[in-house]
């Protein structure tokens, strides 16, 4: 069994939760569909987004330098980090030079990728998550299970119990409005007392030297409003040419992510307020290597909307923790493989090859096709599952030899059921093997026992 | 060689073929009544839209919206403010039971977003108060985000700016929609006379 299947079994042990998780995400998927269908030029927008990203990726050095030049002219300070360690070191250095022990941060997948929060903790700096879902997960000491909806797997009663412990809310009260407003009050104190703010970057606009941060809660905006230091961290693929490009992406992002026409706040940072500092850290951490990978460089077009997860029948029914990479779903399967096939190869089986992800991706990334390609590449890399490999080899022999194939079918129909319907057959976990028919379709057809449809008269 | 040089060198060796920048001249969504669509979009995202009729004072207009004048924080001419946000030294003073009255420049019919470039000393003015009122000239409403950034009124020389649509919200607890996550709990867009 793959690592994904094993971990999914744990999630599926709680049937009610699994069914609820599936439904909740499918509702988000349906909202996305309604939004997509309401924009007549939707498919044109997706193509434009894909083309803009491909263009930018093919001139990435040019656009990153242009961004740096313009951002610097606007008064921001730009840093470059080759890997996670370098990013953490740079952020640590900025924090040390500025002074301060409390950093309030908005959601950033890059900080998860680089392990920034634990690194800062070692330096004596507390990084507090301010997005409600991220804060819930931080207080639970668990990673997010979805990149846009971090606590999608957590039930309201669990949040109620958590907040009762952490924020002294009323015992037994698990009303989402009550709990959200309790967190608002509690985190407001954090916002007021933080020395440093940190955000991710949704889009860095090369021609203007500005960057966009998109949220619904306004946590990034409030976070950067009080402290006099703002550190923004970005993967180097986040740069785009200009505001015309930004407009295309903002038309797609929230519609794809949560089924809203736009995020509540699309904030553009261009110049620090007098007496304040904005630092931008541009991070590689394996991205340049991904760009060299012709078969998989498309992954760098990703906007991190999460639509591929919401639509994925496997993700919805197995949960974010069933994937061994910190990003789950079709996106995570692919990014994990780019990171390390040896470590994350167990995820590629978490895909039914339905390609729904490829069809909803706002940047037209061929996520499903790439997972299929990884499966082919895994054998060459020597990380294919030996059991599956043997099965496929057997099937190959069987399918190529007609006589053998029909004998096997006949044999299966005559064999007692326990021979194939048993607990050693992995297919039988949670389901019954179908019964083999006494006579195959082929046999019936040849003996004329199937009524042939009459040809339509002209 | 420093990190930047190394990264740029690796990028130059990616072997990725040249891809042209697309021409973004495709036909965009059109609205027969952009103001009505804008209103609908703002309301759908949890905000409200009001009008500022000619001959009505700022105080009367705000009172008619149920806003207590003693809570008003604003630096907009014609708005009676209890507190001038630009006279505040520490932006934290803008936090609390206050109503910020600010100026928007463009409204976007497709999604109800209003472009608000920072016109105050502290950007906290737009996020820390409990409530926000955005004054928007009626003729500032455009069809899509693409129209907004191409509009000449979208002046690129800002320090900070925000496309804001509706009050702050979250659905992080069981996907139940709750207004007032961290930013303002309420948002009102007041459509004003066309800008001169």
Coordinates of N, CA, C and O in Angstrom, one line a residue, chain A residues 241-398:
Chain A
X241 N 4.5 40.7 -15.1 CA 5.0 41.9 -15.8 C 4.4 43.2 -15.3 O 5.1 44.1 -14.9
X242 N 3.0 43.3 -15.3 CA 2.5 44.7 -15.1 C 1.0 44.6 -14.5 O 0.5 43.5 -14.2
X243 N 0.4 45.8 -14.3 CA -1.0 45.8 -13.7 C -2.0 45.1 -14.7 O -3.0 44.6 -14.2
X244 N -1.8 45.2 -16.0 CA -2.7 44.6 -16.9 C -2.7 43.1 -16.6 O -3.8 42.4 -16.6
X245 N -1.6 42.5 -16.3 CA -1.5 41.1 -16.0 C -2.2 40.8 -14.6 O -2.9 39.9 -14.4
X246 N -1.9 41.7 -13.7 CA -2.5 41.6 -12.3 C -4.0 41.5 -12.4 O -4.7 40.7 -11.8
X247 N -4.6 42.4 -13.3 CA -6.0 42.4 -13.5 C -6.6 41.1 -13.9 O -7.6 40.6 -13.4
X248 N -5.9 40.4 -14.9 CA -6.3 39.1 -15.3 C -6.3 38.1 -14.2 O -7.2 37.4 -14.0
X249 N -5.2 38.1 -13.4 CA -5.1 37.1 -12.3 C -6.1 37.4 -11.2 O -6.7 36.4 -10.7
X250 N -6.4 38.7 -10.9 CA -7.3 38.9 -9.8 C -8.8 38.6 -10.3 O -9.6 38.3 -9.5
X251 N -9.0 38.5 -11.6 CA -10.3 38.1 -12.1 C -10.5 36.6 -11.9 O -11.6 36.1 -11.8
X252 N -9.4 35.9 -11.8 CA -9.4 34.4 -11.8 C -9.3 33.8 -10.4 O -9.9 32.8 -10.0
X253 N -8.4 34.5 -9.6 CA -7.9 33.9 -8.3 C -9.1 33.5 -7.3 O -9.2 32.4 -7.0
X254 N -9.8 34.5 -6.9 CA -10.8 34.2 -5.9 C -12.0 33.4 -6.4 O -12.6 32.6 -5.7
X255 N -12.3 33.6 -7.7 CA -13.4 32.8 -8.3 C -13.0 31.4 -8.3 O -13.8 30.5 -8.0
X256 N -11.7 31.1 -8.6 CA -11.2 29.7 -8.6 C -11.1 29.2 -7.2 O -11.3 28.0 -6.9
X257 N -10.7 30.0 -6.2 CA -10.3 29.6 -4.9 C -11.5 29.3 -4.0 O -11.7 28.1 -3.5
X258 N -12.4 30.3 -3.9 CA -13.5 30.1 -2.9 C -14.8 30.4 -3.6 O -15.9 30.4 -2.9
X259 N -14.8 30.7 -4.9 CA -16.1 31.0 -5.5 C -16.6 32.4 -5.2 O -17.8 32.7 -5.2
X260 N -15.7 33.3 -4.9 CA -16.1 34.7 -4.7 C -15.6 35.5 -6.0 O -14.6 35.1 -6.6
X261 N -16.2 36.6 -6.3 CA -15.8 37.4 -7.5 C -14.4 38.0 -7.3 O -13.7 38.2 -8.3
X262 N -14.0 38.3 -6.1 CA -12.7 38.8 -5.8 C -12.5 38.7 -4.3 O -13.4 38.6 -3.5
X263 N -11.2 38.6 -3.8 CA -11.0 38.6 -2.4 C -11.4 40.0 -1.8 O -11.4 41.0 -2.5
X264 N -11.8 40.0 -0.6 CA -12.2 41.2 0.1 C -11.1 42.3 0.0 O -11.4 43.5 -0.3
X265 N -9.9 41.9 0.2 CA -8.8 42.9 0.1 C -7.8 42.4 -0.9 O -7.2 41.3 -0.8
X266 N -7.5 43.2 -1.9 CA -6.4 43.0 -2.8 C -5.5 44.3 -2.6 O -5.8 45.3 -3.2
X267 N -4.5 44.1 -1.8 CA -3.8 45.3 -1.4 C -2.4 45.4 -2.1 O -1.8 44.4 -2.3
X268 N -2.1 46.6 -2.5 CA -0.9 46.8 -3.3 C 0.1 47.7 -2.4 O -0.3 48.8 -2.0
X269 N 1.2 47.1 -2.2 CA 2.3 47.8 -1.4 C 3.3 48.3 -2.4 O 3.8 47.6 -3.2
X270 N 3.6 49.6 -2.3 CA 4.5 50.2 -3.3 C 5.6 51.0 -2.6 O 6.8 50.9 -3.0
X271 N 5.3 51.7 -1.6 CA 6.3 52.6 -0.9 C 6.0 52.5 0.6 O 4.9 52.6 1.0
X272 N 7.1 52.3 1.4 CA 6.8 52.2 2.8 C 6.4 53.6 3.3 O 6.8 54.6 2.8
X273 N 5.6 53.7 4.4 CA 5.3 54.9 5.0 C 6.5 55.5 5.6 O 7.4 54.8 6.0
X274 N 6.6 56.9 5.7 CA 7.8 57.5 6.3 C 8.2 56.9 7.6 O 7.3 56.6 8.5
X275 N 9.4 56.6 7.8 CA 9.9 56.0 9.1 C 9.7 54.5 9.2 O 10.0 53.9 10.2
X276 N 9.1 53.9 8.1 CA 8.9 52.4 8.2 C 9.7 51.7 7.1 O 10.2 52.4 6.2
X277 N 9.8 50.4 7.2 CA 10.6 49.7 6.3 C 9.8 48.5 5.7 O 9.0 47.8 6.4
X278 N 10.0 48.3 4.4 CA 9.4 47.1 3.8 C 10.6 46.3 3.1 O 11.3 46.9 2.3
X279 N 10.8 45.1 3.6 CA 11.8 44.2 3.0 C 11.1 43.1 2.2 O 10.1 42.5 2.6
X280 N 11.6 42.8 1.0 CA 11.1 41.7 0.2 C 12.2 40.7 0.0 O 13.3 41.0 -0.4
X281 N 11.9 39.5 0.3 CA 12.9 38.4 0.2 C 12.4 37.5 -1.0 O 11.4 36.9 -0.9
X282 N 13.2 37.5 -2.1 CA 13.0 36.6 -3.2 C 13.6 35.3 -3.0 O 14.8 35.2 -2.8
X283 N 12.8 34.2 -3.0 CA 13.4 32.9 -2.7 C 13.3 31.9 -3.9 O 12.3 31.8 -4.6
X284 N 14.5 31.2 -4.0 CA 14.6 30.2 -5.1 C 14.1 28.8 -4.5 O 13.1 28.3 -4.8
X285 N 14.9 28.3 -3.6 CA 14.6 27.0 -3.0 C 14.1 25.9 -3.9 O 13.1 25.3 -3.7
X286 N 14.9 25.7 -5.0 CA 14.5 24.6 -5.9 C 13.7 25.0 -7.1 O 13.5 24.2 -8.0
X287 N 13.3 26.3 -7.1 CA 12.4 26.7 -8.2 C 13.1 26.8 -9.6 O 12.6 26.5 -10.6
X288 N 14.4 27.2 -9.5 CA 15.2 27.3 -10.8 C 15.4 25.9 -11.4 O 15.3 25.7 -12.6
X289 N 15.5 25.0 -10.5 CA 15.7 23.6 -10.9 C 14.4 23.1 -11.6 O 14.4 22.4 -12.6
X290 N 13.3 23.4 -11.0 CA 12.0 23.0 -11.6 C 11.8 23.7 -12.9 O 11.2 23.1 -13.9
X291 N 12.3 24.9 -13.1 CA 12.2 25.6 -14.4 C 13.0 24.9 -15.5 O 12.6 24.9 -16.6
X292 N 14.1 24.2 -15.1 CA 14.9 23.5 -16.0 C 14.2 22.2 -16.5 O 14.6 21.5 -17.4
X293 N 13.2 21.7 -15.7 CA 12.6 20.4 -15.9 C 11.5 20.6 -17.0 O 10.3 21.0 -16.6
X294 N 11.8 20.3 -18.2 CA 10.9 20.6 -19.3 C 9.5 20.0 -19.1 O 8.5 20.6 -19.4
X295 N 9.5 18.8 -18.6 CA 8.2 18.1 -18.5 C 7.3 18.7 -17.4 O 6.1 18.5 -17.4
X296 N 7.9 19.3 -16.4 CA 7.2 19.7 -15.2 C 7.3 21.2 -14.9 O 6.8 21.6 -13.8
X297 N 7.9 22.0 -15.7 CA 8.1 23.4 -15.4 C 6.7 24.2 -15.3 O 6.6 25.2 -14.7
X298 N 5.7 23.6 -15.9 CA 4.4 24.2 -15.9 C 3.9 24.5 -14.4 O 3.1 25.3 -14.2
X299 N 4.4 23.7 -13.5 CA 4.0 23.8 -12.1 C 4.2 25.2 -11.6 O 3.6 25.7 -10.7
X300 N 5.2 25.9 -12.2 CA 5.6 27.2 -11.7 C 4.5 28.3 -12.1 O 4.6 29.4 -11.8
X301 N 3.5 27.9 -12.9 CA 2.5 28.8 -13.3 C 1.4 29.0 -12.1 O 0.6 29.8 -12.2
X302 N 1.6 28.1 -11.1 CA 0.5 28.0 -10.1 C 0.3 29.3 -9.3 O 1.2 30.0 -8.9
X303 N -1.0 29.7 -9.1 CA -1.4 30.9 -8.4 C -1.7 30.5 -6.9 O -2.1 31.4 -6.1
X304 N -1.7 29.3 -6.5 CA -2.0 28.8 -5.2 C -3.5 29.1 -4.8 O -3.7 29.6 -3.7
X305 N -4.4 28.8 -5.7 CA -5.8 29.0 -5.4 C -6.5 27.8 -4.7 O -7.5 28.0 -4.1
X306 N -5.9 26.6 -4.9 CA -6.5 25.5 -4.3 C -7.7 24.8 -5.0 O -8.2 23.9 -4.5
X307 N -8.0 25.3 -6.2 CA -9.1 24.8 -6.9 C -8.9 23.3 -7.3 O -9.9 22.5 -7.3
X308 N -7.7 22.9 -7.5 CA -7.4 21.5 -7.9 C -7.7 20.6 -6.7 O -8.0 19.4 -6.9
X309 N -7.5 21.1 -5.5 CA -7.8 20.3 -4.3 C -9.3 20.1 -4.1 O -9.8 19.0 -3.9
X310 N -10.0 21.2 -4.2 CA -11.5 21.2 -4.0 C -12.2 20.3 -5.0 O -13.2 19.6 -4.7
X311 N -11.6 20.2 -6.2 CA -12.3 19.4 -7.2 C -11.8 17.9 -7.2 O -12.5 17.0 -7.7
X312 N -10.7 17.6 -6.5 CA -10.1 16.3 -6.6 C -10.9 15.3 -5.8 O -11.1 15.4 -4.6
X313 N -11.4 14.2 -6.4 CA -12.2 13.2 -5.7 C -11.4 12.5 -4.7 O -11.9 12.0 -3.7
X314 N -10.1 12.4 -4.9 CA -9.3 11.7 -3.9 C -9.0 12.6 -2.7 O -9.1 12.2 -1.6
X315 N -8.6 13.8 -3.0 CA -8.3 14.8 -1.9 C -9.6 14.9 -1.0 O -9.5 14.9 0.2
X316 N -10.7 15.1 -1.6 CA -11.9 15.4 -0.8 C -12.2 14.2 0.1 O -12.8 14.4 1.2
X317 N -11.9 13.0 -0.4 CA -12.2 11.8 0.4 C -11.1 11.2 1.2 O -11.2 10.2 1.9
X318 N -9.9 11.9 1.2 CA -8.8 11.4 2.0 C -8.2 12.4 2.9 O -7.4 12.1 3.8
X319 N -8.5 13.7 2.6 CA -8.0 14.7 3.5 C -6.6 15.1 3.3 O -5.8 14.4 2.7
X320 N -6.2 16.3 3.7 CA -4.9 16.9 3.5 C -3.8 16.1 4.1 O -2.6 16.1 3.6
X321 N -4.0 15.5 5.3 CA -2.9 14.8 6.0 C -2.6 13.4 5.3 O -1.7 12.8 5.8
X322 N -3.3 13.0 4.3 CA -3.0 11.7 3.7 C -1.8 11.8 2.8 O -1.3 10.8 2.4
X323 N -1.4 13.1 2.5 CA -0.3 13.3 1.6 C 1.0 13.5 2.4 O 0.9 14.2 3.4
X324 N 2.1 13.0 2.0 CA 3.3 13.1 2.8 C 4.0 14.5 2.6 O 4.8 14.9 3.3
X325 N 3.6 15.2 1.5 CA 4.2 16.5 1.3 C 3.3 17.6 2.0 O 2.1 17.3 2.2
X326 N 3.9 18.7 2.4 CA 3.1 19.7 3.2 C 2.0 20.3 2.4 O 1.0 20.9 3.0
X327 N 2.1 20.3 1.1 CA 1.0 20.8 0.2 C 0.3 19.5 -0.3 O 0.9 18.6 -0.9
X328 N -1.1 19.4 -0.1 CA -1.7 18.2 -0.5 C -2.3 18.3 -1.9 O -2.1 19.3 -2.6
X329 N -3.1 17.3 -2.3 CA -3.9 17.4 -3.5 C -3.0 17.3 -4.7 O -1.8 17.0 -4.7
X330 N -3.6 17.5 -5.9 CA -2.9 17.4 -7.2 C -1.7 18.3 -7.2 O -0.6 17.9 -7.7
X331 N -1.8 19.5 -6.7 CA -0.7 20.4 -6.6 C 0.4 19.9 -5.8 O 1.6 19.9 -6.2
X332 N 0.1 19.3 -4.6 CA 1.1 18.8 -3.7 C 1.8 17.6 -4.2 O 3.0 17.4 -4.0
X333 N 1.0 16.7 -4.9 CA 1.6 15.5 -5.5 C 2.7 16.0 -6.5 O 3.9 15.5 -6.4
X334 N 2.4 16.9 -7.3 CA 3.4 17.4 -8.3 C 4.6 18.1 -7.7 O 5.7 17.9 -8.0
X335 N 4.3 19.1 -6.7 CA 5.4 19.8 -6.1 C 6.3 18.9 -5.3 O 7.5 19.1 -5.2
X336 N 5.7 17.9 -4.6 CA 6.4 17.0 -3.8 C 7.4 16.2 -4.7 O 8.6 16.0 -4.4
X337 N 6.9 15.8 -5.9 CA 7.8 15.0 -6.8 C 8.9 15.9 -7.3 O 10.0 15.4 -7.5
X338 N 8.6 17.2 -7.6 CA 9.7 18.1 -8.0 C 10.8 18.2 -6.9 O 11.9 18.4 -7.1
X339 N 10.3 18.2 -5.6 CA 11.2 18.3 -4.5 C 12.0 17.0 -4.3 O 13.2 17.1 -4.3
X340 N 11.4 15.9 -4.3 CA 12.1 14.6 -4.1 C 11.2 13.4 -4.4 O 10.4 13.0 -3.5
X341 N 11.4 12.7 -5.5 CA 10.6 11.5 -5.8 C 10.8 10.4 -4.8 O 9.9 9.7 -4.5
X342 N 12.0 10.4 -4.2 CA 12.3 9.4 -3.2 C 11.5 9.5 -2.0 O 10.9 8.6 -1.4
X343 N 11.3 10.8 -1.5 CA 10.6 11.1 -0.3 C 9.1 11.1 -0.5 O 8.3 10.8 0.4
X344 N 8.7 11.6 -1.7 CA 7.2 11.9 -1.8 C 6.6 11.1 -2.9 O 5.4 11.4 -3.3
X345 N 7.3 10.0 -3.4 CA 6.7 9.2 -4.4 C 5.4 8.5 -4.0 O 4.6 8.1 -4.9
X346 N 5.2 8.3 -2.7 CA 4.0 7.6 -2.3 C 2.7 8.4 -2.6 O 1.6 7.8 -2.4
X347 N 2.8 9.6 -3.0 CA 1.6 10.4 -3.2 C 1.0 10.2 -4.6 O -0.2 10.5 -4.8
X348 N 1.8 9.8 -5.6 CA 1.3 9.8 -7.0 C 0.2 8.8 -7.2 O -0.6 9.0 -8.1
X349 N 0.1 7.9 -6.2 CA -1.1 6.9 -6.4 C -2.4 7.6 -5.9 O -3.4 7.0 -6.2
X350 N -2.3 8.7 -5.2 CA -3.5 9.4 -4.8 C -4.1 10.2 -5.9 O -4.4 11.4 -5.7
X351 N -4.4 9.5 -7.0 CA -4.9 10.2 -8.2 C -5.6 9.2 -9.0 O -5.1 8.1 -9.3
X352 N -6.9 9.5 -9.4 CA -7.6 8.6 -10.3 C -7.5 8.9 -11.7 O -8.1 8.4 -12.6
X353 N -6.6 9.9 -12.0 CA -6.4 10.4 -13.4 C -7.7 10.8 -14.1 O -7.9 10.6 -15.3
X354 N -8.5 11.5 -13.3 CA -9.8 12.0 -13.9 C -9.5 13.3 -14.6 O -10.3 13.8 -15.4
X355 N -8.4 14.0 -14.3 CA -8.0 15.2 -14.9 C -8.9 16.4 -14.6 O -8.9 17.4 -15.3
X356 N -9.8 16.3 -13.6 CA -10.6 17.4 -13.2 C -9.8 18.6 -12.8 O -10.1 19.8 -13.1
X357 N -8.7 18.3 -12.1 CA -7.8 19.4 -11.7 C -7.3 20.2 -12.9 O -7.3 21.5 -12.8
X358 N -6.9 19.5 -14.0 CA -6.4 20.3 -15.1 C -7.5 21.2 -15.7 O -7.2 22.2 -16.3
X359 N -8.7 20.7 -15.6 CA -9.8 21.5 -16.2 C -10.3 22.7 -15.4 O -10.9 23.6 -15.9
X360 N -10.0 22.7 -14.0 CA -10.4 23.9 -13.3 C -9.2 24.8 -13.0 O -9.4 26.0 -12.7
X361 N -8.0 24.4 -13.3 CA -6.8 25.3 -13.0 C -6.9 26.6 -13.7 O -7.0 26.6 -14.9
X362 N -6.9 27.7 -13.0 CA -7.0 29.0 -13.7 C -5.8 29.3 -14.5 O -5.9 30.2 -15.4
X363 N -4.7 28.7 -14.3 CA -3.5 29.0 -15.1 C -3.3 27.8 -16.1 O -2.2 27.7 -16.7
X364 N -4.3 27.0 -16.3 CA -4.3 25.9 -17.2 C -3.0 25.0 -17.0 O -2.4 24.6 -18.0
X365 N -2.7 24.6 -15.8 CA -1.6 23.7 -15.6 C -2.2 22.3 -15.8 O -3.3 22.0 -15.3
X366 N -1.4 21.5 -16.5 CA -1.8 20.1 -16.8 C -1.5 19.2 -15.6 O -0.7 18.2 -15.8
X367 N -2.1 19.5 -14.5 CA -1.7 18.7 -13.2 C -1.9 17.2 -13.4 O -1.0 16.5 -13.0
X368 N -3.0 16.8 -13.9 CA -3.3 15.4 -14.0 C -2.4 14.7 -15.0 O -1.8 13.6 -14.7
X369 N -2.1 15.3 -16.1 CA -1.2 14.8 -17.1 C 0.2 14.6 -16.5 O 0.9 13.7 -16.8
X370 N 0.6 15.6 -15.7 CA 1.9 15.5 -15.1 C 2.0 14.4 -14.1 O 3.1 13.8 -13.9
X371 N 0.9 14.2 -13.3 CA 1.0 13.0 -12.4 C 1.1 11.7 -13.2 O 1.9 10.9 -12.8
X372 N 0.4 11.6 -14.3 CA 0.6 10.5 -15.1 C 2.0 10.3 -15.6 O 2.6 9.2 -15.6
X373 N 2.6 11.5 -16.0 CA 4.0 11.4 -16.5 C 4.9 11.0 -15.4 O 5.9 10.2 -15.6
X374 N 4.7 11.5 -14.1 CA 5.5 11.1 -13.0 C 5.5 9.6 -12.8 O 6.5 8.9 -12.5
X375 N 4.3 9.0 -13.0 CA 4.2 7.5 -12.8 C 5.1 6.8 -13.8 O 5.7 5.8 -13.5
X376 N 5.2 7.4 -15.0 CA 6.1 6.7 -16.0 C 7.6 6.9 -15.6 O 8.4 6.0 -15.7
X377 N 7.8 8.1 -15.0 CA 9.2 8.4 -14.7 C 9.7 7.7 -13.4 O 10.9 7.5 -13.3
X378 N 8.7 7.3 -12.6 CA 9.1 6.7 -11.3 C 9.9 5.4 -11.5 O 10.8 5.1 -10.8
X379 N 9.5 4.6 -12.5 CA 10.2 3.4 -12.7 C 11.7 3.6 -13.1 O 12.6 3.0 -12.5
X380 N 11.9 4.6 -14.0 CA 13.3 4.9 -14.4 C 14.1 5.4 -13.2 O 15.2 5.1 -13.1
X381 N 13.4 6.1 -12.2 CA 14.1 6.6 -11.0 C 14.2 5.5 -10.0 O 14.8 5.7 -8.9
X382 N 13.6 4.3 -10.3 CA 13.7 3.2 -9.3 C 12.9 3.4 -8.1 O 13.2 2.8 -7.0
X383 N 11.8 4.2 -8.1 CA 11.0 4.3 -6.9 C 9.6 3.8 -7.1 O 8.7 4.1 -6.4
X384 N 9.4 3.1 -8.2 CA 8.0 2.5 -8.4 C 7.7 1.4 -7.4 O 8.6 0.8 -6.9
X385 N 6.4 1.3 -7.0 CA 6.0 0.3 -6.1 C 6.1 -1.1 -6.7 O 5.6 -1.4 -7.7
X386 N 7.0 -2.0 -6.0 CA 7.3 -3.3 -6.6 C 6.0 -4.1 -6.8 O 5.9 -4.9 -7.8
X387 N 5.1 -4.0 -5.9 CA 3.8 -4.8 -6.0 C 3.0 -4.4 -7.2 O 2.6 -5.3 -8.0
X388 N 2.9 -3.1 -7.4 CA 2.1 -2.6 -8.6 C 2.9 -3.0 -9.9 O 2.3 -3.3 -10.9
X389 N 4.2 -2.9 -9.8 CA 5.0 -3.2 -11.0 C 4.8 -4.6 -11.4 O 4.6 -4.9 -12.6
X390 N 4.7 -5.5 -10.4 CA 4.5 -6.9 -10.8 C 3.2 -7.1 -11.4 O 3.0 -7.9 -12.4
X391 N 2.2 -6.5 -10.8 CA 0.8 -6.6 -11.3 C 0.7 -6.1 -12.7 O 0.1 -6.8 -13.6
X392 N 1.3 -5.0 -13.0 CA 1.3 -4.4 -14.4 C 2.0 -5.4 -15.3 O 1.5 -5.6 -16.4
X393 N 3.1 -6.0 -14.9 CA 3.8 -6.9 -15.8 C 3.0 -8.1 -16.1 O 2.9 -8.6 -17.2
X394 N 2.3 -8.7 -15.1 CA 1.4 -9.8 -15.3 C 0.3 -9.5 -16.3 O 0.0 -10.2 -17.2
X395 N -0.3 -8.3 -16.0 CA -1.4 -7.8 -16.9 C -0.9 -7.7 -18.3 O -1.6 -8.0 -19.3
X396 N 0.3 -7.2 -18.5 CA 0.9 -7.0 -19.8 C 1.0 -8.4 -20.5 O 0.6 -8.5 -21.7
X397 N 1.5 -9.4 -19.8 CA 1.6 -10.7 -20.5 C 0.2 -11.2 -20.8 O -0.1 -11.7 -21.9
X398 N -0.7 -11.1 -19.9 CA -2.1 -11.6 -20.0 C -2.8 -10.9 -21.2 O -3.5 -11.6 -22.0

